[in-house]
Tab-separated table of C-alpha atoms in Angstrom:
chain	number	residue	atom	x	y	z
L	1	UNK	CA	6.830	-27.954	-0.539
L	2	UNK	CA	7.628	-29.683	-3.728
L	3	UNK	CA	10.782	-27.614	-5.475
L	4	UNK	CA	12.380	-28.878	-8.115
L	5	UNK	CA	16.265	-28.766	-8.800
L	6	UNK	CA	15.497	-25.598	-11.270
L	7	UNK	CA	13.016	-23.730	-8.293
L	8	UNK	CA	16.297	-23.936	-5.876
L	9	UNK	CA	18.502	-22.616	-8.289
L	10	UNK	CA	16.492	-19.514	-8.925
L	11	UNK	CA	15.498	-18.746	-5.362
L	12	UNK	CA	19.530	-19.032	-4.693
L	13	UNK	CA	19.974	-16.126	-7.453
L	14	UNK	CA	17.108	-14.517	-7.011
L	15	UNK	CA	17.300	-14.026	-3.065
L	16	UNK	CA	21.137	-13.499	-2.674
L	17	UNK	CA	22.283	-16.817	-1.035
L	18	UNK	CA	25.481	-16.874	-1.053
L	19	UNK	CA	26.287	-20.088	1.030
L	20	UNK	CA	24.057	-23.516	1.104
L	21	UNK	CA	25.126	-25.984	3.668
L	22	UNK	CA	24.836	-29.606	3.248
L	23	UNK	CA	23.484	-31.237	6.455
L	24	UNK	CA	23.285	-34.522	7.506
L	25	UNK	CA	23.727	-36.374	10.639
L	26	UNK	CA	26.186	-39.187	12.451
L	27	UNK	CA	25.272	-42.213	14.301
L	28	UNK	CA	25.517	-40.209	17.764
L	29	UNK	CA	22.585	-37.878	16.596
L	30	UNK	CA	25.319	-35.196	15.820
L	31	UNK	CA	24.575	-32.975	13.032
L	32	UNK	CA	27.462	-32.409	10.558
L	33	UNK	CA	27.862	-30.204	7.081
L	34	UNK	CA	29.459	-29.395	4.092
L	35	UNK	CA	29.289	-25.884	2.970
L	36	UNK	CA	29.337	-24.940	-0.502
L	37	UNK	CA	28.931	-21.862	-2.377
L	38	UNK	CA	26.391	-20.388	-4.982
L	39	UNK	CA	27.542	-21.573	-7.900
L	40	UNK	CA	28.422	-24.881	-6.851
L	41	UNK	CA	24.462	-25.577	-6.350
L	42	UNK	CA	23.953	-27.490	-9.505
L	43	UNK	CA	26.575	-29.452	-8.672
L	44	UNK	CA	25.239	-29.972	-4.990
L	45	UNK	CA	21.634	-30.776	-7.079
L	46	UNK	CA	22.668	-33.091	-9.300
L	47	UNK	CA	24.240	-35.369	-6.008
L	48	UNK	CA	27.798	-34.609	-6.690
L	49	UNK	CA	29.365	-33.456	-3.008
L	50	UNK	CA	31.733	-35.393	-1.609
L	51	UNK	CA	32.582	-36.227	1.912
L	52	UNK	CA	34.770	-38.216	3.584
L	53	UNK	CA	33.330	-40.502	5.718
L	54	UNK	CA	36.211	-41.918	7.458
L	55	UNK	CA	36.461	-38.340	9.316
L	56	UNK	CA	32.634	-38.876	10.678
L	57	UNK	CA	32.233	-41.097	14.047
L	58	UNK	CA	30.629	-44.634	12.818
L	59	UNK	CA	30.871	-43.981	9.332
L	60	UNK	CA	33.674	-45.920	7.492
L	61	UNK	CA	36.697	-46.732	7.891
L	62	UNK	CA	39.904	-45.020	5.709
L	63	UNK	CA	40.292	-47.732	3.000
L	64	UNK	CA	36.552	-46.936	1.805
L	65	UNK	CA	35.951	-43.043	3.114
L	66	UNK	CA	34.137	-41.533	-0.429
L	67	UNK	CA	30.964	-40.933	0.354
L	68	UNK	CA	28.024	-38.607	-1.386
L	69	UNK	CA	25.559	-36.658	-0.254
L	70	UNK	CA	22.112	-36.403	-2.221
L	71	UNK	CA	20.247	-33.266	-0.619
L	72	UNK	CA	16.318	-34.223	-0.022
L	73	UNK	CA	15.291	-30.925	-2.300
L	74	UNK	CA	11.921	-30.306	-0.305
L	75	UNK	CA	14.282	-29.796	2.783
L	76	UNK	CA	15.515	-26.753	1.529
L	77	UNK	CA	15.171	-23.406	3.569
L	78	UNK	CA	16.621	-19.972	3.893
L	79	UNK	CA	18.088	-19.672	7.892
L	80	UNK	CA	16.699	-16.640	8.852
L	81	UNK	CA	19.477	-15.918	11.595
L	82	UNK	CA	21.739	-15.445	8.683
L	83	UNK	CA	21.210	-12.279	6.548
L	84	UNK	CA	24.776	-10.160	5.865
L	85	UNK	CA	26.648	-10.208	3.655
L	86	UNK	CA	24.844	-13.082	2.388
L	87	UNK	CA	22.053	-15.617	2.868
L	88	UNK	CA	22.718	-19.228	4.417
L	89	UNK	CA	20.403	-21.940	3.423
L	90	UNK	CA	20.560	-25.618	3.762
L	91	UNK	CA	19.783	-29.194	2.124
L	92	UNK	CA	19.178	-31.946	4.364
L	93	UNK	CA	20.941	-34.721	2.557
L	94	UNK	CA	21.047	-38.593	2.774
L	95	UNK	CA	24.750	-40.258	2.517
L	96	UNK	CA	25.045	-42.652	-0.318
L	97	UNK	CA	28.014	-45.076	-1.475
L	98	UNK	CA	29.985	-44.241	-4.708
L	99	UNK	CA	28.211	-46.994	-6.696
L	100	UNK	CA	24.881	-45.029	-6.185
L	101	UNK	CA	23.471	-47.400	-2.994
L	102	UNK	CA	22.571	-45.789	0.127
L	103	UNK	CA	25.225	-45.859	3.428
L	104	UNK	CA	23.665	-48.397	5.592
L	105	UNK	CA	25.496	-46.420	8.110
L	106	UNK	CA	23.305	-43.350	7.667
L	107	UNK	CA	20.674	-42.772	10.481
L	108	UNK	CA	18.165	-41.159	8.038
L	109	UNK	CA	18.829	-44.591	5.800
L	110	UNK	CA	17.419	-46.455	8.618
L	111	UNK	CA	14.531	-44.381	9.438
L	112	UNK	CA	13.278	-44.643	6.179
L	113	UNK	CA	13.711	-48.745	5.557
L	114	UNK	CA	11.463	-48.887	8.730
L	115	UNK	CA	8.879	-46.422	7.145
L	116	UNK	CA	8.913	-48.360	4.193
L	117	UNK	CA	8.205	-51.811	5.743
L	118	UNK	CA	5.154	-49.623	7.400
L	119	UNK	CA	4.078	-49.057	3.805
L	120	UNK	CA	4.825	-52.601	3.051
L	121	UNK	CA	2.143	-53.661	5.758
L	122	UNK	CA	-0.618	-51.002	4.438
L	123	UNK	CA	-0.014	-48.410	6.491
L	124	UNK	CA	0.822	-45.501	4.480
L	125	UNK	CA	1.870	-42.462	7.165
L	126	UNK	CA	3.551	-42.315	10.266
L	127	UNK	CA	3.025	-39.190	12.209
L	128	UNK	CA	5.028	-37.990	14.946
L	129	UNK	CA	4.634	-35.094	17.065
L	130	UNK	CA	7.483	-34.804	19.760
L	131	UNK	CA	7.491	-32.330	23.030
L	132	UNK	CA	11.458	-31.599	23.707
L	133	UNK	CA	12.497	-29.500	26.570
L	134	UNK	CA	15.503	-27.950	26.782
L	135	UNK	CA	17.137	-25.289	29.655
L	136	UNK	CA	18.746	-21.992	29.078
L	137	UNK	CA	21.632	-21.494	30.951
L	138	UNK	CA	23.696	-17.858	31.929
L	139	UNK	CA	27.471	-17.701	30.552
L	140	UNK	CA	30.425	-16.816	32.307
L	141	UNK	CA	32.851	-13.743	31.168
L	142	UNK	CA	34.286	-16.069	28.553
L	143	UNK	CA	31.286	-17.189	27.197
L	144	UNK	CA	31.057	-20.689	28.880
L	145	UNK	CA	27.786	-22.019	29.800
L	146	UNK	CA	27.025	-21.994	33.865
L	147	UNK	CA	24.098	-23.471	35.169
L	148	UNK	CA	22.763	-20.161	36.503
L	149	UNK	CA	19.402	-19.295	35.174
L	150	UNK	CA	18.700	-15.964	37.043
L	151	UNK	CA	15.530	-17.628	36.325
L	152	UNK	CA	12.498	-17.864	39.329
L	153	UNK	CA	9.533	-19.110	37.018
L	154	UNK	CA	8.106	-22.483	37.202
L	155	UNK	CA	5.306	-24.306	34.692
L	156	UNK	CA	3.867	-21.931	32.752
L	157	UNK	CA	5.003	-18.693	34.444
L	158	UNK	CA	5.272	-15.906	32.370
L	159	UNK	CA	7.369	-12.683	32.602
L	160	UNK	CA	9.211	-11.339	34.632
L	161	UNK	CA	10.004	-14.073	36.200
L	162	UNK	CA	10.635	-15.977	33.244
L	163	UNK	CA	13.689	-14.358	32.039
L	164	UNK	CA	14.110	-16.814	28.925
L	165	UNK	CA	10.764	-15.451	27.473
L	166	UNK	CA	12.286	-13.340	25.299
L	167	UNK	CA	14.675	-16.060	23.445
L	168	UNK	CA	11.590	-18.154	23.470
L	169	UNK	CA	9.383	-15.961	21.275
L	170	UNK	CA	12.930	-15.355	18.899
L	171	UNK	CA	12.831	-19.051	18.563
L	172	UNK	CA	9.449	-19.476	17.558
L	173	UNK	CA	9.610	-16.243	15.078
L	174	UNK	CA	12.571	-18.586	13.445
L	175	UNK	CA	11.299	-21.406	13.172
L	176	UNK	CA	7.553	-20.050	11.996
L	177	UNK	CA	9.736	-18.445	9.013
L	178	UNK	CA	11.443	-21.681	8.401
L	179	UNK	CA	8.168	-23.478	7.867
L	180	UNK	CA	7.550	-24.765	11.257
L	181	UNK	CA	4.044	-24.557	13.000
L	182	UNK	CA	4.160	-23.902	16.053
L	183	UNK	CA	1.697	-25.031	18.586
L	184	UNK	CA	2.513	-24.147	22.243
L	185	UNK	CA	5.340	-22.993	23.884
L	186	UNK	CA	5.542	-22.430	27.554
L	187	UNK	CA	8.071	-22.302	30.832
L	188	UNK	CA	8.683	-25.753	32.079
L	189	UNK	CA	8.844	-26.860	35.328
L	190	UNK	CA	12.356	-25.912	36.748
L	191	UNK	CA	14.036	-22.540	36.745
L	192	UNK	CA	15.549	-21.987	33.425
L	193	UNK	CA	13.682	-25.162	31.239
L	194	UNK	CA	11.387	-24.559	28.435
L	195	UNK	CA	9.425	-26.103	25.982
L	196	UNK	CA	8.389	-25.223	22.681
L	197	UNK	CA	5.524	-27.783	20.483
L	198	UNK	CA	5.382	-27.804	17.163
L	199	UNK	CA	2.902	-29.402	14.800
L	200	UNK	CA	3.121	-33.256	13.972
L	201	UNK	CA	4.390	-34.214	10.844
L	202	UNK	CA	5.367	-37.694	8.660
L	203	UNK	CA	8.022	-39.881	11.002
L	204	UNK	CA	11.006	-38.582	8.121
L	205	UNK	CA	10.559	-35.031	8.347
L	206	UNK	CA	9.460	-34.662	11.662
L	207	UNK	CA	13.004	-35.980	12.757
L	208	UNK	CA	14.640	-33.442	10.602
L	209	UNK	CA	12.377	-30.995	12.522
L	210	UNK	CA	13.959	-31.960	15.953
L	211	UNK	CA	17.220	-31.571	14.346
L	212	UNK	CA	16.805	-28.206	12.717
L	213	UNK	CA	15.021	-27.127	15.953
L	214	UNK	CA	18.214	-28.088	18.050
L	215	UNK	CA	19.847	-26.043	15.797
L	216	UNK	CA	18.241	-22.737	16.137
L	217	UNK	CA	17.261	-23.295	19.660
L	218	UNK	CA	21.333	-23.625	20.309
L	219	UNK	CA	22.409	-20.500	17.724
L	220	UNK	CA	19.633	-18.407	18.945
L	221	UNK	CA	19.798	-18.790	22.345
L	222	UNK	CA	24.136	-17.770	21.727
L	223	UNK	CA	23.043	-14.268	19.766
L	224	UNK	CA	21.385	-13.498	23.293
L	225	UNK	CA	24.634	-14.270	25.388
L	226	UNK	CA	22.542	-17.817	26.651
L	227	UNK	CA	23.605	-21.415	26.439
L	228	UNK	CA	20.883	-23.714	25.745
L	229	UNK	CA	21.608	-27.598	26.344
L	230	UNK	CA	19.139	-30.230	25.270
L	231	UNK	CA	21.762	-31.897	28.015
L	232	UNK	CA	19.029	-34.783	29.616
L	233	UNK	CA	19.824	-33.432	33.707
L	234	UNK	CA	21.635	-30.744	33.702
L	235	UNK	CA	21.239	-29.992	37.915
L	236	UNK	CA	20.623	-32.705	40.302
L	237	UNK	CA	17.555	-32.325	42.130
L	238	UNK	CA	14.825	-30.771	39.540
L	239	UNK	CA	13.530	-32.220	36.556
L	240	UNK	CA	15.299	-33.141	33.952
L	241	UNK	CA	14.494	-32.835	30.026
L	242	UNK	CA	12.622	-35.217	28.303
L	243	UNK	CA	11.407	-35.448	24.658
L	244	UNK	CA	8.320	-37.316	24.063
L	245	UNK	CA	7.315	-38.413	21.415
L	246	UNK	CA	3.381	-38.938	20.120
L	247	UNK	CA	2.782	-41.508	17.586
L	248	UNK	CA	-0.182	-42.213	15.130
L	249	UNK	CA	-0.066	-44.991	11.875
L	250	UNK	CA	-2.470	-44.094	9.105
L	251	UNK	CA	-3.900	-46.263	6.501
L	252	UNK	CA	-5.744	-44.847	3.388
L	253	UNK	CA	-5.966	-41.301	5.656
L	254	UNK	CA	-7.870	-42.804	8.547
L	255	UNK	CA	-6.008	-43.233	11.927
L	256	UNK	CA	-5.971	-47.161	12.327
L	257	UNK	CA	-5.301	-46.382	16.078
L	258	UNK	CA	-9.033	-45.549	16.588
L	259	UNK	CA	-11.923	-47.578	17.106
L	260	UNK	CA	-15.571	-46.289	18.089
L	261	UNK	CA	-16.571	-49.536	19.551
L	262	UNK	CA	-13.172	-50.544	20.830
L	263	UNK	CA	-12.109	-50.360	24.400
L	264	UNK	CA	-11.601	-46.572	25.075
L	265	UNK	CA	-12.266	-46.104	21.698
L	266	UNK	CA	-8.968	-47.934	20.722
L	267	UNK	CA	-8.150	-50.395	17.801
L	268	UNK	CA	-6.553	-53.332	17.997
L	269	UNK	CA	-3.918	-52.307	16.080
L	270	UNK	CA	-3.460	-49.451	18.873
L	271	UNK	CA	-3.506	-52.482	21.524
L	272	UNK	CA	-0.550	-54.303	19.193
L	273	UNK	CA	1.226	-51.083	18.643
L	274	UNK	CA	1.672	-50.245	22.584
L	275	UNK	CA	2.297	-54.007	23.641
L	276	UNK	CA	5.388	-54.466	20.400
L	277	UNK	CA	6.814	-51.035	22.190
L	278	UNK	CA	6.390	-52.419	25.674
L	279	UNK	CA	8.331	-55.337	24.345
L	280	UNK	CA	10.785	-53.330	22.997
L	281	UNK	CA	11.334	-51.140	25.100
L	282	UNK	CA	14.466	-51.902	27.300
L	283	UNK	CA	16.455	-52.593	24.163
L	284	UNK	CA	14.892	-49.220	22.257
L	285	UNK	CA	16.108	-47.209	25.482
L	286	UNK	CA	19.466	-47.264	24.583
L	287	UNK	CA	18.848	-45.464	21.340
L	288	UNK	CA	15.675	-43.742	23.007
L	289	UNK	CA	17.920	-42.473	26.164
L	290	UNK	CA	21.529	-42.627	24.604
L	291	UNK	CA	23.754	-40.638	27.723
L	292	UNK	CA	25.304	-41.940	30.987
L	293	UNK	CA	23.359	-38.792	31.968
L	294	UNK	CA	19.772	-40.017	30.730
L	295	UNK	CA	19.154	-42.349	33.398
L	296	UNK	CA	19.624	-40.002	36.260
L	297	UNK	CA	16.238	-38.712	34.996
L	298	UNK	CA	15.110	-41.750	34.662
L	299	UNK	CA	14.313	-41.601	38.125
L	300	UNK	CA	11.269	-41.712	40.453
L	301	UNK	CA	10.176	-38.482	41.465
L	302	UNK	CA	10.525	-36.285	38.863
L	303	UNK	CA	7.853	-37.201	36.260
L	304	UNK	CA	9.847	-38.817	34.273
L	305	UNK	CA	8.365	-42.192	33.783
L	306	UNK	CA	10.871	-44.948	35.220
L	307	UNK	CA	8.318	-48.333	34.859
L	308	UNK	CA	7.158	-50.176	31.834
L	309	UNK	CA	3.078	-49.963	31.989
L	310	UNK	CA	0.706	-48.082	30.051
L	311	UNK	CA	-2.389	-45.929	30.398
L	312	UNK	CA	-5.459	-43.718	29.302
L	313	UNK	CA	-4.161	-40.934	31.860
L	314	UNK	CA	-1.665	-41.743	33.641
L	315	UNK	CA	1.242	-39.707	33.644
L	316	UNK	CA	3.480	-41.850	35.786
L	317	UNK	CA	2.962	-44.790	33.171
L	318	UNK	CA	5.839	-44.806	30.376
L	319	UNK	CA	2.800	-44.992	27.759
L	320	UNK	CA	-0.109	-42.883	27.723
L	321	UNK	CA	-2.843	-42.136	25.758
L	322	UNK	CA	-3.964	-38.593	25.418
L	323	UNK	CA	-7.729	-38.170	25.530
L	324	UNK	CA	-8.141	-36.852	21.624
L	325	UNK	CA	-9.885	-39.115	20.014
L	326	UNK	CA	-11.160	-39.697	15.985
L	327	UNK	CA	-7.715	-38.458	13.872
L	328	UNK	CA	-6.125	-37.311	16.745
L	329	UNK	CA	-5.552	-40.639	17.998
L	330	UNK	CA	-2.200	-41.247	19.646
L	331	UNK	CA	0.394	-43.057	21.510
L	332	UNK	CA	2.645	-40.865	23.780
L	333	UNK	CA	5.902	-42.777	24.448
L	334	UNK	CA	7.386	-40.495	27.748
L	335	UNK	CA	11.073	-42.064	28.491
L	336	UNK	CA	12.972	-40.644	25.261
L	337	UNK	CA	14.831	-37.698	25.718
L	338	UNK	CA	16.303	-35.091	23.552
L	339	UNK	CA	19.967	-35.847	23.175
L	340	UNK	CA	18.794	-39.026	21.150
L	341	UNK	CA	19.135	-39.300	17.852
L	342	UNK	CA	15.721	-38.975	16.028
L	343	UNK	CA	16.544	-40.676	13.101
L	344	UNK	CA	16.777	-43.899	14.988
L	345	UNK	CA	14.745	-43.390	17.922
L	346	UNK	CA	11.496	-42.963	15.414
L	347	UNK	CA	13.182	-45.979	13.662
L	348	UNK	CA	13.164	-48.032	16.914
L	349	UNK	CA	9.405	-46.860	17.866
L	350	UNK	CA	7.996	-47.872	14.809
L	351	UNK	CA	9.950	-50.925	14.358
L	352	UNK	CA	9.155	-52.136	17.746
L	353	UNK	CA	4.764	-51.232	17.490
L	354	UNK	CA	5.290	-53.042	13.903
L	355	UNK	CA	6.460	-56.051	15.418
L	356	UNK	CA	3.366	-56.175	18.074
L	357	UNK	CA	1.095	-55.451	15.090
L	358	UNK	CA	2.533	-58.204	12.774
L	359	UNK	CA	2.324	-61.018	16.342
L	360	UNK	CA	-1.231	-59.831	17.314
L	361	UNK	CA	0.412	-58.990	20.821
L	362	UNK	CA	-1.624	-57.364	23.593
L	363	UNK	CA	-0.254	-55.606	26.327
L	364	UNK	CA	-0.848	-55.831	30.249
L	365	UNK	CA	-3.381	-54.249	31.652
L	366	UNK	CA	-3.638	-50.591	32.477
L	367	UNK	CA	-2.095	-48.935	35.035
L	368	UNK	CA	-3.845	-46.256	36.608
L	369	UNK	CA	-2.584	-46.201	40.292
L	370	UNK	CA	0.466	-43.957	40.594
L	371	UNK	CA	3.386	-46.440	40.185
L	372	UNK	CA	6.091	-44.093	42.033
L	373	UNK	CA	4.077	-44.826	45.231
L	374	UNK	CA	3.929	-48.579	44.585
L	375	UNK	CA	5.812	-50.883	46.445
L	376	UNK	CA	7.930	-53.277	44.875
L	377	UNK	CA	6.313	-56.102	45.905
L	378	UNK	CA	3.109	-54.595	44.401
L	379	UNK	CA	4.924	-53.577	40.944
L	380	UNK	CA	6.106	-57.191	41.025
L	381	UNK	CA	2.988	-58.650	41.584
L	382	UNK	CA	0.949	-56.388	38.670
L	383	UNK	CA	4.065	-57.147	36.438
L	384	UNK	CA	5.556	-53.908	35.704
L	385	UNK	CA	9.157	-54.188	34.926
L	386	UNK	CA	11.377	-50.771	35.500
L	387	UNK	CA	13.412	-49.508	32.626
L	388	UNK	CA	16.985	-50.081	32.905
L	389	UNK	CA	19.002	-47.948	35.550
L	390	UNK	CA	21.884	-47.063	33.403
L	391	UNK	CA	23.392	-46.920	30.047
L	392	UNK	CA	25.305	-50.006	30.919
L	393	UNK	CA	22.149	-51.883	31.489
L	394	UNK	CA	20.273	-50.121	28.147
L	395	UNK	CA	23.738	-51.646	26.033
L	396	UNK	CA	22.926	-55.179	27.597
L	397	UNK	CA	18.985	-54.832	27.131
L	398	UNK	CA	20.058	-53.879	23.070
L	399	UNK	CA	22.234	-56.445	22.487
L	400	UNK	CA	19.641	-59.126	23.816
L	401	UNK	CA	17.109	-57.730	21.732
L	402	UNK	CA	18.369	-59.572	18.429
L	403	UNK	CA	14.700	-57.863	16.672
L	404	UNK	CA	15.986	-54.220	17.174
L	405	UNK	CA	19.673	-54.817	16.448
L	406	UNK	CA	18.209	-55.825	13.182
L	407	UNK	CA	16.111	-52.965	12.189
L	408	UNK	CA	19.444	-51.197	13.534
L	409	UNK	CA	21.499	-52.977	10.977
L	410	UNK	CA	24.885	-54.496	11.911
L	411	UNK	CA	26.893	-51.673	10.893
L	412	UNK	CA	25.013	-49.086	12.979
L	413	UNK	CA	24.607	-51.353	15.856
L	414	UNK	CA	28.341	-52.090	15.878
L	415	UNK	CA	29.523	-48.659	15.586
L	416	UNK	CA	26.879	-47.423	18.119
L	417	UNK	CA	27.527	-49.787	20.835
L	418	UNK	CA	31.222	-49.970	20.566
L	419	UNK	CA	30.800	-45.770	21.025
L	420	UNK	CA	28.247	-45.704	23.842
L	421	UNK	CA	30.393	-48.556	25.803
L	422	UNK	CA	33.792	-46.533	25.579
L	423	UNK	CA	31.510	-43.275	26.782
L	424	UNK	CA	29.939	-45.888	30.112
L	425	UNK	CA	33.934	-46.519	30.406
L	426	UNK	CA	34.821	-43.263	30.429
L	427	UNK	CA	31.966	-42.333	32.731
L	428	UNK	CA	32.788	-45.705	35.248
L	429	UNK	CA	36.275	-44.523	35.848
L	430	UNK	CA	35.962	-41.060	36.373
L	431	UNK	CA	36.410	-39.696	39.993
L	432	UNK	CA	33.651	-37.126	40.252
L	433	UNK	CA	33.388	-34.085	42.554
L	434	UNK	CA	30.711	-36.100	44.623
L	435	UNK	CA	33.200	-38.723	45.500
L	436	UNK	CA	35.641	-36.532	46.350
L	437	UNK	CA	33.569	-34.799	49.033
L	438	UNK	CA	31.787	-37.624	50.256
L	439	UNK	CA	35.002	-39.297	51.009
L	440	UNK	CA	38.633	-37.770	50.627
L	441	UNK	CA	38.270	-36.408	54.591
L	442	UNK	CA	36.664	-39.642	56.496
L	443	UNK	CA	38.918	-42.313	54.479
């Protein structure tokens, strides 16, 4: 878009905005903000706002809590939800350090070190386009979210029996007036999940996307007496929610991930990119699938890919390559889901197809059987390696992978893991409902 600090200013008089909130995001993927009024904008502009970081989760600790925030000004955008008695817009703003260097504790910080090692190599864009699902849930009489759906529609049903329809299309609308393009959306495949696609866009601002879309999927959904949850398997027994993400490097505006005389018209910098992620990967997926809950999708059956291969078409393989070719060149990556944080997931992705690029490394060889109907003898024997089976196992996989907790950084990587291992504590000594009926009678 391109504003400047005075084009902000006037649009806030000129259009009646009376509040402009400050957004930015913690470690966990959490979006937090500061709200300020009208006429402290030029403040707000001019990088002033303070925040205390010691309040956030994995920020600082109390001894050093002043932080700023210095609003990216071509994130700014009216919320359309919000109209009387006064407008609501918002900067998306990256955390900085009283002496004017940027919080290595900020997920947005690390995102764009990786993007600028990319540029560092030659390769001057990143583009991302990700597919995130999400369910719509009924509430009770006190407004708490249920898992009822009164929902009968499956993949790309259409009313009446998909009851969410309606929210759907007031999603879109919102985000098509916040500057979004919109490509698809549709009815996913269990009662109650959805999916709306929007266009791809650089790695930074396409992660801002996913958060501004959780955002007005989640206030949305609560004008029309719904609960949405981007919650990774919300019922046992249907499919959960994933997020995946497509990938394409640029260099000089021509996809590098496309070659007319390569092998299915793939580079070898496509080749490099897939194998450095395949490396990667059991590290990446505990910032790619960040819950306890994540791996019970992770789970054969479902369509949710559970094995490390890769292939042209595929769609059991945890890589695939869609069948666009020329510009439209790309590297789906199908395990992440959309609780993660995007800031470092992209981080992670890149990072980790960088690394393959910079080693020459080539991957296995495609996959093209279904690999849920493998044995595991025959999985062994072709060399495909599962993901890991639970959070616990994603913690171990990241802390041997000594390349990602460095693109990570050790602030980020110690906050992070000390969090996620008190939530797989929590989680391990929890007596859950399913215990209790399987055994409270027999023993």
């Amino acid at each position: 878009m391109g504003y400047t600090k005075e084009d902000i200013i006037r649009r806030v008089k000129e259009e009646n905005i009376k509040f402009i909130r400050m957004q930015f995001t913690d470690i966990f993927g959490q979006m937090k903000n500061v709200t300020i009024t009208e006429s402290q904008i030029g403040k707000a502009l001019d990088n002033q706002i303070m925040i205390d970081g010691s309040s956030i989760e994995g920020f600082v600790r109390i001894n050093e809590s002043d932080q700023y925030l210095r609003p990216d000004l071509d994130s700014f955008v009216v919320f359309p939800w919000h109209q009387e008695p006064g407008k609501v817009a918002r900067l998306i703003c990256d955390v900085y350090n009283p002496d004017g260097t940027p919080f290595v504790g900020d997920p947005r910080g690390v995102l764009k070190r990786v993007l600028d090692r990319a540029k560092d190599m030659g390769f001057d864009t990143f583009n991302v386009g990700p597919e995130a699902e999400f369910f719509l849930f009924q509430t009770d009489e006190e407004g708490k979210p249920t898992t009822k759906t009164n929902d009968e529609a499956g993949y790309f049903d259409l009313g009446p029996l998909d009851h969410g329809e309606s929210t759907r299309r007031e999603i879109c609308l919102a985000l098509e007036e916040m500057g979004f393009e919109i490509e698809a959306s549709h009815h996913e495949v269990a009662e109650g999940q959805h999916e709306i696609d929007f266009k791809y866009q650089d790695a930074l601002h396409c992660a801002d996307s996913v958060m501004t879309f959780k955002l007005a999927v989640k206030l949305l959904a609560q004008k029309d007496g719904l609960h949405a949850t981007f919650m990774p398997k919300p019922i046992f027994g249907v499919a959960g929610s994933g997020m995946h993400i497509n990938m394409s490097l640029f260099k000089n505006g021509k996809n590098v991930f496309f070659d007319e005389k390569g092998d299915k018209k793939l580079s070898k910098t496509a080749y490099s990119f897939i194998a450095g992620i395949l490396r990667h990967m059991k590290g990446m997926s505990a910032i790619t699938n960040p819950l306890v809950n994540s791996y019970k999708r992770l789970v054969p059956g479902y369509e949710a890919p559970c094995y490390m291969a890769w292939s042209a078409s595929n769609r059991s393989a945890l890589i695939r390559i869609p069948a666009s070719r020329g510009q439209s060149t790309r590297v789906e990556l199908r395990c992440p889901d959309p609780s993660c944080n995007p800031y470092l997931a992209l981080a992670v992705c890149l990072a980790a197809g960088l690394d393959g690029i910079e080693k020459g490394l080539t991957p296995p060889p495609e996959i093209t059987e279904n690999i849920f109907e493998m044995s595991p003898a025959s999985r062994r024997r072709r060399g495909i390696d599962a993901l890991p089976g639970s959070l616990e196992e994603a913690l171990v996989s990241l802390k041997k992978d000594k390349y990602i907790m460095g693109v990570l950084g050790a602030h980020v990587c110690g906050q992070y893991i000390e969090g996620k291992e008190r939530e797989w504590n929590e989680y391990r000594t929890r007596v859950s409902s399913w215990e209790r009926d399987k055994y409270i009678i027999n023993y």
